Amino acid sequence: MLDAQIDWQSLAIQEAVLALYKYQQIRRSQANAALVDELITSNWLLPTEEEDHFALSARGKAGLAELLDLRLPEWREWLELLEGDAPLVSEVFEQRWQFARRELRSDLPRVMNKASLQKALLGREMETFPEHLIKQLPKMQLSEDRCLHLRGNMDLKLVKRHGSNIELKKIWRQLSEAVLPERDFYQLKELDGELPYLVMTFEDRGVFLDIDLPENLLAVWVAPEHLELAGEFLRFLPQFVPHVHFGDLDHQGLVFAERLGMMSQRPVRRFIPGFWKDYLELFALPVEQKTEGKGASWRGPVLSIELLKELMTSQRWLEQAPLALDARLHDEMRKLMD
């Protein structure tokens, strides 16, 4: 049954066949052409008076539910939606895009926020903007507008493909950090000037801002949702610049470092100051019986590092924030540069 090479994982195909079930007819488009053409060949669709519109034949009506069972087994979970008045994503897009085109700005931005565009044209946020719908829009780049947060004291420059370079040292002289939005980051071509001896990523934003940085250390604050962006930035740095991650000592903190290493495609070491064991008695927190999030239960084999071994066997964890008050922290960070 319908053995043509149809991508049933495509949202365009899924919505087309669901809309066909809902309305008993379909409009042929570039996105659903493979499905419509196969249904026509199989005598499941008949042409209507309106151009590019087709209606289910008796054969199609008899076989459509079986086709959905075969190709989209979960379709019956959507039955309430199909029988109700809630429009499908493509329907919402067509209605809203036709409206927007009448008043479309002549200076449409080259880069647009993905969430804003989805709310405007789809009515809700989705993990990705459906490819078959984005192709109908003017050429543009979608941005989640994540940001890079950088601190340092070296004369490091960000070389852009177009326009003036970004001189980070000038920003750091006036502000506590340099914040680079994603849409600007993707205009970078390379790094220039004085490269750092070491790059250190931080999990805690307060620690990132509070500590006194040693000379030639580049600090990067990485929020969980910005991991991918941080990884892309770290790939600009030469491999001879070591990467050390300073995070909380809990399961998520360990996973955080591993994911950074994967996304940056470079080795990463965890920074565990030798004096951190002094904080066990007063600062250690009990883990919570949950699968993810801060302070979640430890998973995996017990590690050999003494402090981690103690935390894992006693089911406790340590936050990095209290270390910002310890004078020994700067000394241990400086030793990493030697």
XYZ file of C-alpha atoms in Angstrom:
338
model
C 0.000 0.000 0.000
C 1.528 3.279 -1.138
C 5.074 1.967 -1.392
C 6.450 5.183 -2.895
C 9.351 6.903 -1.164
C 7.244 9.106 1.092
C 8.820 10.616 4.217
C 6.191 9.817 6.829
C 8.294 11.549 9.495
C 7.877 14.858 7.692
C 5.459 17.253 9.390
C 4.241 18.346 5.955
C 3.262 14.770 5.048
C 1.760 14.016 8.458
C -0.353 17.154 8.456
C -1.410 16.592 4.854
C -2.757 13.103 5.479
C -4.401 14.158 8.762
C -6.024 17.144 7.057
C -7.207 14.788 4.326
C -8.848 12.602 6.954
C -10.389 15.663 8.614
C -11.720 17.416 5.498
C -11.925 14.546 2.982
C -10.033 16.725 0.503
C -6.562 18.177 0.009
C -4.730 20.899 -1.894
C -1.587 19.757 -3.687
C 1.535 21.742 -2.756
C 5.246 21.304 -3.256
C 5.582 19.994 0.299
C 2.934 17.269 -0.016
C 3.277 16.534 -3.740
C 4.804 13.074 -3.228
C 1.853 11.970 -1.099
C -0.835 13.532 -3.291
C 0.648 12.159 -6.514
C 0.828 8.656 -5.078
C -2.775 8.855 -3.858
C -3.868 9.997 -7.317
C -1.978 7.132 -8.960
C -3.627 4.694 -6.534
C -7.082 6.111 -7.409
C -7.598 7.349 -3.848
C -8.041 10.962 -4.959
C -10.216 12.552 -7.618
C -9.833 16.094 -9.033
C -12.330 18.777 -8.060
C -13.405 21.895 -9.940
C -10.814 23.958 -8.062
C -7.279 23.788 -9.427
C -4.842 21.579 -7.469
C -7.629 20.439 -5.139
C -8.555 16.779 -4.810
C -11.209 14.854 -2.918
C -11.131 11.325 -1.534
C -12.640 8.694 -3.800
C -14.729 5.835 -2.409
C -11.590 3.711 -2.451
C -9.676 6.383 -0.581
C -12.374 6.766 2.057
C -12.364 3.001 2.632
C -8.590 2.724 2.952
C -7.456 5.923 4.641
C -7.859 4.730 8.243
C -5.876 1.590 7.439
C -3.141 3.704 5.833
C -2.926 5.877 8.956
C -2.742 2.785 11.166
C 0.129 1.490 9.054
C 2.179 4.661 8.566
C 1.256 6.743 11.648
C 0.305 4.272 14.397
C -0.165 7.070 16.955
C -2.691 8.946 14.805
C -5.664 7.828 16.891
C -4.190 9.726 19.850
C -4.794 12.862 17.779
C -8.389 11.900 16.984
C -9.883 14.441 19.386
C -7.857 17.193 17.721
C -8.865 16.005 14.267
C -12.563 15.952 15.121
C -12.431 19.311 16.874
C -11.949 22.800 15.568
C -8.272 23.202 16.394
C -6.415 23.961 13.124
C -3.232 22.168 12.145
C 0.103 24.001 12.093
C 0.134 24.388 8.307
C -3.406 25.778 8.351
C -2.483 28.394 10.950
C 0.628 29.313 8.967
C -1.234 29.776 5.687
C -3.880 31.982 7.270
C -1.412 34.138 9.191
C 1.188 34.382 6.431
C -1.408 35.494 3.896
C -2.503 38.194 6.362
C 1.087 39.267 7.153
C 2.093 39.538 3.483
C -0.421 42.325 2.940
C 1.377 44.527 5.486
C 4.896 43.098 5.209
C 7.767 45.391 6.127
C 10.001 46.335 3.216
C 13.033 46.185 5.526
C 12.379 42.664 6.824
C 15.262 41.717 9.166
C 17.939 39.390 7.836
C 17.939 37.594 11.196
C 14.777 37.009 13.217
C 14.078 35.513 16.606
C 12.783 31.975 16.060
C 10.326 32.035 18.974
C 8.836 35.383 17.912
C 8.431 34.260 14.313
C 6.802 31.003 15.391
C 4.346 32.812 17.670
C 3.515 35.208 14.849
C 3.026 32.634 12.088
C 2.417 29.288 13.826
C 0.591 30.455 16.939
C 2.973 28.578 19.238
C 6.609 27.697 19.777
C 8.020 24.485 18.318
C 11.426 22.848 18.620
C 12.090 23.644 14.976
C 10.328 25.780 12.404
C 8.875 23.279 9.886
C 11.165 23.262 6.856
C 8.367 23.179 4.285
C 6.892 26.328 5.842
C 10.113 28.295 6.313
C 10.808 27.820 2.593
C 7.760 29.956 1.828
C 9.211 32.958 3.683
C 11.755 35.495 2.409
C 15.321 34.309 2.913
C 16.309 34.859 6.534
C 18.275 33.311 9.370
C 16.484 32.193 12.525
C 18.121 32.865 15.877
C 17.270 31.665 19.356
C 19.165 34.746 20.589
C 21.241 32.860 23.077
C 24.249 34.833 24.311
C 27.936 34.330 24.991
C 29.138 35.849 28.273
C 32.892 36.502 28.349
C 35.338 37.911 30.909
C 39.081 38.413 30.639
C 41.900 40.923 30.531
C 43.826 40.067 27.373
C 43.717 42.064 24.115
C 41.462 39.588 22.311
C 39.592 40.580 19.154
C 36.640 38.916 17.441
C 37.029 39.224 13.665
C 33.711 39.585 11.832
C 33.013 38.666 8.224
C 31.719 42.186 7.640
C 32.182 45.397 9.578
C 34.516 46.354 12.401
C 36.175 43.827 14.679
C 34.940 43.498 18.238
C 37.705 44.533 20.651
C 36.845 42.713 23.863
C 39.451 44.510 25.996
C 37.690 47.848 25.452
C 34.397 46.319 26.583
C 35.962 44.713 29.658
C 37.453 48.048 30.709
C 33.967 49.550 30.920
C 31.732 46.581 31.781
C 31.979 43.510 33.982
C 31.475 41.213 31.005
C 31.145 41.203 27.247
C 27.833 39.789 26.032
C 27.697 38.587 22.436
C 24.235 37.707 21.057
C 23.944 34.615 18.892
C 23.020 36.605 15.775
C 26.322 38.509 16.073
C 28.299 35.394 16.961
C 27.438 33.791 13.623
C 29.089 36.728 11.870
C 32.473 35.835 13.392
C 35.242 34.602 11.139
C 38.129 34.081 13.575
C 39.873 35.244 16.740
C 42.783 37.671 16.604
C 45.130 39.458 18.956
C 46.254 38.095 22.308
C 44.950 34.562 22.813
C 44.267 33.270 26.348
C 46.599 30.782 28.006
C 43.574 28.994 29.421
C 39.793 29.099 28.941
C 37.564 28.305 31.926
C 33.832 27.744 31.662
C 31.595 28.429 34.662
C 28.253 26.942 35.606
C 27.342 29.488 38.299
C 26.760 32.979 36.937
C 27.507 34.657 40.271
C 30.889 32.954 40.597
C 31.683 33.848 36.989
C 31.131 37.533 37.787
C 32.452 37.638 41.362
C 35.892 36.081 41.159
C 39.117 37.912 40.363
C 40.546 36.427 37.164
C 44.256 35.645 36.766
C 46.080 37.218 33.839
C 45.512 35.563 30.452
C 42.523 33.495 31.575
C 39.362 33.743 29.475
C 36.195 33.037 31.474
C 32.960 31.903 29.792
C 29.655 31.566 31.622
C 27.557 28.765 30.157
C 23.860 28.417 30.941
C 22.437 24.934 30.185
C 20.444 26.245 27.234
C 23.587 27.905 25.814
C 25.791 24.789 25.766
C 25.713 24.434 21.991
C 26.611 28.086 21.414
C 29.479 27.906 23.925
C 30.762 24.749 22.240
C 30.826 26.495 18.874
C 32.744 29.414 20.359
C 35.321 27.142 21.983
C 36.043 25.593 18.580
C 37.449 28.986 17.503
C 40.261 28.576 20.031
C 43.397 26.628 19.025
C 43.658 23.145 20.496
C 46.781 24.167 22.446
C 44.629 26.457 24.647
C 43.484 24.157 27.504
C 39.828 24.107 28.541
C 38.879 23.646 32.196
C 35.304 23.549 33.479
C 34.422 24.867 36.934
C 30.972 23.723 38.017
C 28.999 22.355 40.936
C 30.013 18.940 42.226
C 26.816 17.061 41.471
C 25.698 14.654 38.772
C 24.469 17.431 36.504
C 27.771 19.261 36.901
C 29.678 16.210 35.660
C 27.308 15.750 32.719
C 27.580 19.475 31.972
C 31.350 19.175 31.505
C 31.010 16.066 29.336
C 28.481 17.741 27.054
C 30.700 20.808 26.710
C 33.556 18.559 25.626
C 31.364 16.867 23.035
C 30.027 20.134 21.625
C 33.405 21.866 21.548
C 35.149 18.794 20.078
C 38.085 19.346 22.401
C 39.337 17.880 25.702
C 37.947 19.360 28.909
C 39.137 18.925 32.499
C 37.096 19.583 35.634
C 38.488 22.159 38.037
C 38.258 20.772 41.587
C 40.317 22.981 43.946
C 42.291 20.963 46.497
C 40.791 22.900 49.437
C 37.193 22.110 48.387
C 37.191 19.098 50.733
C 37.260 21.557 53.633
C 33.661 22.493 52.718
C 32.238 18.985 53.173
C 31.106 19.316 56.787
C 29.266 22.646 56.598
C 28.344 23.076 52.946
C 27.543 19.637 51.512
C 23.873 19.131 50.594
C 21.930 15.854 50.399
C 21.038 14.724 46.895
C 17.377 14.501 45.921
C 15.729 11.419 44.484
C 15.125 12.794 41.024
C 16.518 11.919 37.628
C 17.794 15.341 36.559
C 18.296 18.913 37.696
C 20.523 20.379 40.379
C 21.258 18.053 43.278
C 19.831 14.973 41.544
C 20.955 11.541 42.673
C 24.362 10.376 41.543
C 24.338 7.845 38.722
C 27.042 5.677 37.257
C 30.102 4.099 38.887
C 31.803 5.740 41.865
C 34.716 7.858 40.615
C 38.246 7.556 41.963
C 38.779 11.281 42.659
C 38.777 11.456 46.455
C 36.281 14.296 46.899
C 33.876 12.944 44.271
C 34.127 9.474 45.768
C 33.189 10.849 49.195
C 30.226 12.794 47.783
C 28.921 9.880 45.733
C 29.147 7.300 48.511
C 27.525 9.645 51.059
C 24.894 10.872 48.539
C 25.786 14.546 48.921
C 26.816 17.347 46.576
C 28.591 20.718 46.732
C 27.769 24.072 45.158
C 30.625 26.115 43.766
C 29.195 29.470 44.933
C 30.702 29.442 48.486
C 34.219 29.199 47.019
C 33.958 32.746 45.639
C 34.699 34.023 49.182
C 37.829 31.873 49.631
C 41.190 33.583 49.074
C 42.695 30.240 48.036
C 40.535 30.092 44.907
C 42.533 32.719 43.008
C 45.810 30.981 43.868
C 44.574 27.630 42.604
C 43.283 29.196 39.398
C 46.630 30.931 38.876
C 48.450 27.598 39.314
C 46.507 26.264 36.332
C 48.345 28.816 34.203
C 51.819 27.650 35.241
